[in-house]
Short mmCIF file of C-alpha atoms in Angstrom, two decimals:
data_model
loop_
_atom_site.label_atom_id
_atom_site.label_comp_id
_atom_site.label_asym_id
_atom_site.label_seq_id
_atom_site.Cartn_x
_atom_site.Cartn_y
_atom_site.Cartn_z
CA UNK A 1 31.98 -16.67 28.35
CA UNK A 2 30.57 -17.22 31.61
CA UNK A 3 27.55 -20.00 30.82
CA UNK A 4 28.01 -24.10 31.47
CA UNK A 5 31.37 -23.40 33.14
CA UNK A 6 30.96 -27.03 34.31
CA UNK A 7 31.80 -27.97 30.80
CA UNK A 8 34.68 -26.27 30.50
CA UNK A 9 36.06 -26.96 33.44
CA UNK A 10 35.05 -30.86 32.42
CA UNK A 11 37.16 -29.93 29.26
CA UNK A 12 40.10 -28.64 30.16
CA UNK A 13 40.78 -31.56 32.70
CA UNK A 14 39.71 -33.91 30.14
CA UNK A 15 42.29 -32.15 27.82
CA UNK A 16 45.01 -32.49 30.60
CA UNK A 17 44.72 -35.90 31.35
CA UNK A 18 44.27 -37.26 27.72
CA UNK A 19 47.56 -35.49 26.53
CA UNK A 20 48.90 -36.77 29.42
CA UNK A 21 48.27 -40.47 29.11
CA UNK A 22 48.95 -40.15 25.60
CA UNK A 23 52.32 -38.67 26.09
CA UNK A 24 53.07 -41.37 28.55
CA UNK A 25 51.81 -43.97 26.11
CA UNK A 26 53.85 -43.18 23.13
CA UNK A 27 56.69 -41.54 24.81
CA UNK A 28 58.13 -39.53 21.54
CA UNK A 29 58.64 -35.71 21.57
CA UNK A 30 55.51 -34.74 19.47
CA UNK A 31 53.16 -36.06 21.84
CA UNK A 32 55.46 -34.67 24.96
CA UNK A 33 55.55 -30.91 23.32
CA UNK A 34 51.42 -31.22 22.56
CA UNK A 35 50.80 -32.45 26.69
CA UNK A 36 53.43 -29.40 27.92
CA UNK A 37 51.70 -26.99 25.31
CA UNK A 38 47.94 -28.01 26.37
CA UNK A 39 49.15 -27.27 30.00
CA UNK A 40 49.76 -24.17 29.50
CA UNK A 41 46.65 -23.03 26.86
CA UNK A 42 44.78 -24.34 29.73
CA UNK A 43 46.46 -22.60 32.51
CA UNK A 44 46.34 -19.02 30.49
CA UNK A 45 42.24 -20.00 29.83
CA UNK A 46 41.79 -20.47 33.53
CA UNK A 47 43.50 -17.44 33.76
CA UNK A 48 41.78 -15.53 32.00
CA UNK A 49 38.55 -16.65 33.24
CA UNK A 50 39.18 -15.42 36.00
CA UNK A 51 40.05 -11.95 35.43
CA UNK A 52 37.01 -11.53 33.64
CA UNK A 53 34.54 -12.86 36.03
CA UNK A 54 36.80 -10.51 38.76
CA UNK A 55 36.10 -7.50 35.88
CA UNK A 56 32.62 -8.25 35.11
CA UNK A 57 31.74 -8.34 39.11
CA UNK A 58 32.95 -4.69 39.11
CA UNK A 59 31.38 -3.84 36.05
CA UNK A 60 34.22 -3.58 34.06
CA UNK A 61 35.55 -4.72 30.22
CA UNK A 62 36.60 -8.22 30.29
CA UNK A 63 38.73 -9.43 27.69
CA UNK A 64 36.61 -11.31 25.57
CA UNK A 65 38.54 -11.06 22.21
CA UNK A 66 42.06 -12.78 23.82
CA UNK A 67 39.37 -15.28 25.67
CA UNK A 68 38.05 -16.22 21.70
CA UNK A 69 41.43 -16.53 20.64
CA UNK A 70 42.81 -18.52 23.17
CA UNK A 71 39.87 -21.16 22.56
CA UNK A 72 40.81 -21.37 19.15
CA UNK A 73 44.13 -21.73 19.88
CA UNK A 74 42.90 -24.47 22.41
CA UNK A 75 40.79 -26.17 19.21
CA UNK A 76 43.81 -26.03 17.17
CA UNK A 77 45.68 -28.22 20.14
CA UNK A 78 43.50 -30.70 19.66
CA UNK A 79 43.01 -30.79 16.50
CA UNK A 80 46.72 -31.03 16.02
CA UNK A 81 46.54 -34.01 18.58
CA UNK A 82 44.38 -35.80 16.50
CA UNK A 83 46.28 -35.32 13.65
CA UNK A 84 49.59 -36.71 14.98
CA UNK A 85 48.02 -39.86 17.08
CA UNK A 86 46.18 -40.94 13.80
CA UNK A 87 49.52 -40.80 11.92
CA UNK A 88 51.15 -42.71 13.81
CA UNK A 89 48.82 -46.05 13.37
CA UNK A 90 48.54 -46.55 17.33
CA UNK A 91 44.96 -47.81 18.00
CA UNK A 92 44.84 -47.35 21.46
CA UNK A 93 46.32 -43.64 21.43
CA UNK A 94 43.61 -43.26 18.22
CA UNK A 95 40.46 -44.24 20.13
CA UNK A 96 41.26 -41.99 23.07
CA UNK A 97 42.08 -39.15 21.36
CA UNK A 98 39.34 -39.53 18.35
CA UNK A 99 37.05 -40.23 21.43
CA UNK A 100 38.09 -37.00 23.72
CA UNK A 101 38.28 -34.56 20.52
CA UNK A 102 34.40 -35.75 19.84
CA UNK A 103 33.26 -35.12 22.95
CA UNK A 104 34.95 -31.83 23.23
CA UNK A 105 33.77 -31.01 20.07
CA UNK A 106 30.30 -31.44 21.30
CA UNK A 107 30.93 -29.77 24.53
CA UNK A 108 31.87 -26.52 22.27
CA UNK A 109 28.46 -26.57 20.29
CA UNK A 110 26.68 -26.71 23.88
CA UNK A 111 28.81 -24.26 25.29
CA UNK A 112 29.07 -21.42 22.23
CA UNK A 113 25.75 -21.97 20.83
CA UNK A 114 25.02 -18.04 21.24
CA UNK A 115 27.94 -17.75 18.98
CA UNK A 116 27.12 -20.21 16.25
CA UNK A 117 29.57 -18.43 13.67
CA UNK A 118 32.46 -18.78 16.22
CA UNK A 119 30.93 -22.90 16.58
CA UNK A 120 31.82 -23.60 13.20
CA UNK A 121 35.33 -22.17 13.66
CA UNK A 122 36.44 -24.44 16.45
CA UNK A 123 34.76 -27.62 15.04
CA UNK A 124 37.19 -26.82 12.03
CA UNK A 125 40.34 -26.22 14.14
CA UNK A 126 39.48 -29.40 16.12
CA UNK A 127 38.32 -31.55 13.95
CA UNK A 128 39.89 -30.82 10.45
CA UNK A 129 43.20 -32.07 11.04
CA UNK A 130 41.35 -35.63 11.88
CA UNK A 131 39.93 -35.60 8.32
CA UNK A 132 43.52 -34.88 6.74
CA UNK A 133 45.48 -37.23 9.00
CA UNK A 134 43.03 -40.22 7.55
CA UNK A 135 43.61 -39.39 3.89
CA UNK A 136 47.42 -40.06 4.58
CA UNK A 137 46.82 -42.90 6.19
CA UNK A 138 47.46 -46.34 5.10
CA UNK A 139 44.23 -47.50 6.54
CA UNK A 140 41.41 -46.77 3.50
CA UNK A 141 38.90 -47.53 6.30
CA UNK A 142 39.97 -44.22 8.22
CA UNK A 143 38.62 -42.27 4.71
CA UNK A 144 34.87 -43.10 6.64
CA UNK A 145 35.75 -40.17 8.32
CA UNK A 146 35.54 -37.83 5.13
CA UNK A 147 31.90 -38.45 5.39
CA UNK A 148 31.18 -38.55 9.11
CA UNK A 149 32.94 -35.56 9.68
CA UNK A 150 31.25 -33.18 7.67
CA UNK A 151 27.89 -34.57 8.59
CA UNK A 152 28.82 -34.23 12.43
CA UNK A 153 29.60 -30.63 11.53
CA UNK A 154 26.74 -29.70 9.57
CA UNK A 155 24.32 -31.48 11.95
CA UNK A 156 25.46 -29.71 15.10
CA UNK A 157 25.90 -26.14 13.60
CA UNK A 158 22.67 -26.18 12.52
CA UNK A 159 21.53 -27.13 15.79
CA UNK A 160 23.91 -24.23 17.15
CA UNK A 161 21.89 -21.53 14.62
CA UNK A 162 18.58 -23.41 16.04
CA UNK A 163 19.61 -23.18 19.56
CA UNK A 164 21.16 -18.98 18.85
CA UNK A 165 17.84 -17.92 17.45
CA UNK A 166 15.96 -19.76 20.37
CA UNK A 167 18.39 -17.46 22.44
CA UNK A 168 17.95 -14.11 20.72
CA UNK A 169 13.85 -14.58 20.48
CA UNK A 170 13.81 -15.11 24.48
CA UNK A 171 15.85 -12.26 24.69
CA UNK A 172 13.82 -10.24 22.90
CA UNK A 173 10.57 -11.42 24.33
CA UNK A 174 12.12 -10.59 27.61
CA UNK A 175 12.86 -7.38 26.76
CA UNK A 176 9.75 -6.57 24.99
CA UNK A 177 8.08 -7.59 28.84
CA UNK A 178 9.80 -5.62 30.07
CA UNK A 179 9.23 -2.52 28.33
CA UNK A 180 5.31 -3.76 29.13
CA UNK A 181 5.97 -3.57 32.72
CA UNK A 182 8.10 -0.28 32.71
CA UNK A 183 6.23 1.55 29.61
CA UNK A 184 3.20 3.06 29.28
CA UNK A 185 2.16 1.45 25.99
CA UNK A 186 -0.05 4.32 24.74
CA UNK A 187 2.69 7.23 25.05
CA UNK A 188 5.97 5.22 24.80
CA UNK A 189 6.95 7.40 28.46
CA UNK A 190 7.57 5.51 31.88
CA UNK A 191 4.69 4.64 33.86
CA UNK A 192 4.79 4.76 37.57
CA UNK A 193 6.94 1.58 37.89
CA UNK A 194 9.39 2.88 35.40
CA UNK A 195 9.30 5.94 37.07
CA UNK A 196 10.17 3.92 40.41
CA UNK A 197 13.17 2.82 39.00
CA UNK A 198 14.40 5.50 37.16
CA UNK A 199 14.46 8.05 40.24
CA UNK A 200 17.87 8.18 42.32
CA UNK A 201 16.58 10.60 44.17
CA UNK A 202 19.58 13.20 43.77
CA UNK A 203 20.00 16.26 45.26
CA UNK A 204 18.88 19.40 43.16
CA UNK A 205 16.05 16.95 41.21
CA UNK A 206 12.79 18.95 39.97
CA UNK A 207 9.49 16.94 39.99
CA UNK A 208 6.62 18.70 38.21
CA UNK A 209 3.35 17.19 38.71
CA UNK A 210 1.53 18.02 35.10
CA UNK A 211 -2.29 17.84 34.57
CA UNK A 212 -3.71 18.29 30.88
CA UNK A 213 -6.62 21.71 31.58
CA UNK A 214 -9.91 20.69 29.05
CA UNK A 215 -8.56 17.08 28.08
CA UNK A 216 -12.06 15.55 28.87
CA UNK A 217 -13.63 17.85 26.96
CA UNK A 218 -11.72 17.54 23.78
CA UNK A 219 -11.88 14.14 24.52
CA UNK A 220 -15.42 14.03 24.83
CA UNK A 221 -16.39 16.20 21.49
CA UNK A 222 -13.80 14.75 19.07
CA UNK A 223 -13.76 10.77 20.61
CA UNK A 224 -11.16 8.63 22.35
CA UNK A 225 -8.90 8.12 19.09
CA UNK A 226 -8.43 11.96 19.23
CA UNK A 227 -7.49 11.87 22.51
CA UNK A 228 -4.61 9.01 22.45
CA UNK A 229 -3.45 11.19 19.56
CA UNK A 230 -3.44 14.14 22.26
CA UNK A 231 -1.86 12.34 24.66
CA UNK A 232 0.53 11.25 21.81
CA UNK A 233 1.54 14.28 21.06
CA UNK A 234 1.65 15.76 24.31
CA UNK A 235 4.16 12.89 25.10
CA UNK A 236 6.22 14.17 22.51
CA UNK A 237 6.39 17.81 23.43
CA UNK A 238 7.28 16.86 27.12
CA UNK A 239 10.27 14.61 26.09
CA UNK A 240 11.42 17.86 23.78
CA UNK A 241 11.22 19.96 26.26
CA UNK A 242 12.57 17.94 29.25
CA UNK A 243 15.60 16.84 27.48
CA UNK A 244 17.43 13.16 27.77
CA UNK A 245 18.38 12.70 30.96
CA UNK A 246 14.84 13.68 32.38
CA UNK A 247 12.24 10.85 33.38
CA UNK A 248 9.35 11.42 31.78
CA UNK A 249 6.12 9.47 32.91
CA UNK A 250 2.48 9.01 32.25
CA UNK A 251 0.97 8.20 35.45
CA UNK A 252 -2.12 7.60 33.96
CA UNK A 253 -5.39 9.62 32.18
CA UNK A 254 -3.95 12.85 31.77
CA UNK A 255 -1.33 13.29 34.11
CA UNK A 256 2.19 13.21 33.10
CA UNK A 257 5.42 13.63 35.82
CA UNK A 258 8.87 15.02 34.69
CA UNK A 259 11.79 14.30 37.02
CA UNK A 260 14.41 16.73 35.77
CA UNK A 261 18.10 16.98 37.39
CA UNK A 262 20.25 20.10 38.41
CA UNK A 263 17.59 22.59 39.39
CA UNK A 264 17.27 24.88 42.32
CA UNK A 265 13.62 26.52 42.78
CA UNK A 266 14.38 29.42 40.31
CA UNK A 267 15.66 27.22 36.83
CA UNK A 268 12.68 24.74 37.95
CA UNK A 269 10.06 27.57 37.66
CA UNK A 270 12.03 28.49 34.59
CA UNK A 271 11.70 24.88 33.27
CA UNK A 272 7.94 24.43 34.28
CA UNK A 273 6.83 27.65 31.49
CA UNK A 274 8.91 26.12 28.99
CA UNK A 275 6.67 22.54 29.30
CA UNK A 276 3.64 24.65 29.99
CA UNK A 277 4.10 26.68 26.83
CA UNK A 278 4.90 23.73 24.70
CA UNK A 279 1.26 22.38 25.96
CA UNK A 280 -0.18 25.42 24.87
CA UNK A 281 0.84 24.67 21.27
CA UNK A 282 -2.65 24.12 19.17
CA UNK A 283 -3.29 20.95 18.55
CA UNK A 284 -4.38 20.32 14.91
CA UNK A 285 -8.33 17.40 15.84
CA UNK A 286 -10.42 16.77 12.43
CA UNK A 287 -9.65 20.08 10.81
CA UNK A 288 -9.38 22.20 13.99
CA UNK A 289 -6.69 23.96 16.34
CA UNK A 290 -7.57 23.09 19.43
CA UNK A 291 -5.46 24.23 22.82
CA UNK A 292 -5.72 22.29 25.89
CA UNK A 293 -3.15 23.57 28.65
CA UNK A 294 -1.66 22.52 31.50
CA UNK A 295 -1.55 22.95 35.30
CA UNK A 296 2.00 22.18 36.94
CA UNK A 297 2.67 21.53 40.34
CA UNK A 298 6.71 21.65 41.00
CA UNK A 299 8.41 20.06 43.84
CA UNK A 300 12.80 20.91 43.96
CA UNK A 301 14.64 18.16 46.07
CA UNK A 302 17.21 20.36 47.79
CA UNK A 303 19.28 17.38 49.37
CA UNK A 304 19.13 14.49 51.91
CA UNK A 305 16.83 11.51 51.10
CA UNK A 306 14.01 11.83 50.40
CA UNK A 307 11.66 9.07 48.93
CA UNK A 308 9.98 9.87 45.66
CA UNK A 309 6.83 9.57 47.18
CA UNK A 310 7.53 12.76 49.20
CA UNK A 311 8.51 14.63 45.72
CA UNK A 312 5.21 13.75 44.43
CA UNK A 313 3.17 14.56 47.13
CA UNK A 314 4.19 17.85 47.45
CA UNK A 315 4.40 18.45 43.38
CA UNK A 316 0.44 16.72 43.98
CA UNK A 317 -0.62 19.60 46.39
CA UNK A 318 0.85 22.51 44.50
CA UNK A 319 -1.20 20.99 41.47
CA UNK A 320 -4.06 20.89 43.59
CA UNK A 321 -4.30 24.56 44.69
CA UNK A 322 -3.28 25.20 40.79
CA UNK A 323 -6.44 22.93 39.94
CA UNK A 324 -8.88 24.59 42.62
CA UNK A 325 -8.12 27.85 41.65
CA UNK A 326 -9.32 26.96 37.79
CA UNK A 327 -5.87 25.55 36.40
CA UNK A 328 -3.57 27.40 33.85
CA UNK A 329 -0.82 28.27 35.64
CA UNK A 330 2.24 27.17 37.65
CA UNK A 331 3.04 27.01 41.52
CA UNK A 332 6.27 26.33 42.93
CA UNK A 333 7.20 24.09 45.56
CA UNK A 334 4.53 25.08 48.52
CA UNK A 335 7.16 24.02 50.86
CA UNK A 336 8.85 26.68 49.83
CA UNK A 337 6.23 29.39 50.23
CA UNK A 338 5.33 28.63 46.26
CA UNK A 339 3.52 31.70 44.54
CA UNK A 340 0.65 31.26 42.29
CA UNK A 341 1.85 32.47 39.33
CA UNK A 342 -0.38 32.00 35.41
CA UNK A 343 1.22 30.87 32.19
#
């Protein structure tokens, strides 16, 4: 709706004056009624434009489906000009309105072209009437345009389908970089950046701080395929446990941070068994349960801003005295007077 708006602008004055001069030219009511009824599809598109760019600045619906249907109301204008100027055997009204509906026509392939479907519509509206206006015509000549038009049509929707997948595979190759810059490509979970952006730093957010107890060593004896398949499924267990609305990240090796919302110090130490005891779970490496635990930090942002930095640092040196103490267990927020307490 919103892309080349210098062509539709170009357009709609284009529209205005040609009706205009035409009406002027052949001074009869049809051509009168089509200049006083393209005045006013082109005042309720400018209209309409701008409510939705005033909607979309806000973040709000626009209305897209009366914008559609006023453009093919607009296509049907023209293409109802057309039909009338070529009746009427006036060469000079023909070649500027034949002229203006071809450019306009173009100017709709270049503009909709990430609607190719919705191309082929108006190219019918505007220039279908042309093609039936020349077969009752007394001028065989004019039946030229039985061929040229559906050549012109053909040729530029399949340029609009060329142009819409060009679209939808940059669009997709931008997304897919950036789910590579936000996603940790092992896991699937946020990595630090991700996490970066994710974090709006809320009042009553939980930040556990989760290191993987014995992961090099299962690493080590089964190989590194084993591991990813750890990490894998250790992934999975977090974002079951966390719930939707949590971020979950892998910062990288075997350290994974949850940002959880709503949680004062009590339902965060509550939350930090449950992901604890869901690392527990056996792990099922070349015929063998193997259990490698976890060692969780926790950090509660109580209000006021604080940077996620600060969250992390603190989650960081309640996993720390968790770590130096021989990991397996828990410790609240140490700004809090955290207790050392074992899964």
């Amino acid at each position: 709706m919103f892309g080349t708006l210098t062509v539709f602008f170009a357009a709609l004055v284009n529209s205005v004056i040609v009706t205009g001069v035409v009406a002027w030219h052949e001074g009869s009511a049809p051509f009168i009624g089509w200049f006083v009824a393209e005045v006013a599809i082109c005042t309720v598109r400018l209209v309409v434009l701008a409510v939705s760019l005033h909607r979309a600045e806000r973040g709000r619906s626009t209305p897209t489906d009366l914008y559609i249907w006023i453009s093919v109301l607009w296509a049907l204008s023209i293409g109802y000009g057309g039909f009338i100027t070529i009746t009427t055997g006036d060469w000079v009204s023909t070649v500027i309105v034949c002229l203006s509906s071809a450019a306009m026509a173009g100017g709709a392939c270049l503009r909709n072209y990430a609607a190719p479907r919705f191309v082929v519509l108006l190219l019918t509206c505007n220039l279908g009437p042309c093609c039936l206006a020349a077969i009752l015509s007394d001028q065989p000549a004019l039946l030229v345009v039985l061929v040229q038009t559906p050549l012109f049509m053909v040729g530029m929707t399949a340029g609009a389908f060329r142009l819409n997948r060009a679209l939808v595979a940059t669009m997709q190759a931008e997304r897919a970089m950036v789910r590579l810059a936000l996603r940790d490509p092992l896991t699937g979970l946020l990595n630090r950046t991700g996490l970066e952006q994710g974090f709006a730093g809320r009042a009553g957010d939980a930040l556990f701080y989760i290191d993987l107890d014995g992961f090099k060593r299962i690493n080590d004896r089964y190989g590194h395929a084993a591991g990813d398949g750890l990490l894998q499924t250790a992934a999975d267990r977090l974002r079951q446990v966390a719930g939707p609305d949590a971020l979950v990240t892998r910062i990288g090796g075997d350290e994974f941070v949850v940002v959880a919302a709503d949680h004062d110090n009590h339902s965060a130490i509550a939350l930090g068994n449950d992901i604890a005891a869901s690392l527990r779970e056996p792990h099922a490496i070349d015929g063998d349960l193997v259990i490698c635990g976890a060692s969780v930090g926790i950090a509660v942002h109580d209000g006021g801003v604080r940077p996620l930095a600060d969250l992390m640092a603190r989650a960081d040196r309640s996993l720390y005295r968790v770590k130096a103490m021989g990991g397996g267990a828990r410790l609240a927020d140490v700004e809090r007077q955290g207790e050392l307490l074992p899964f």
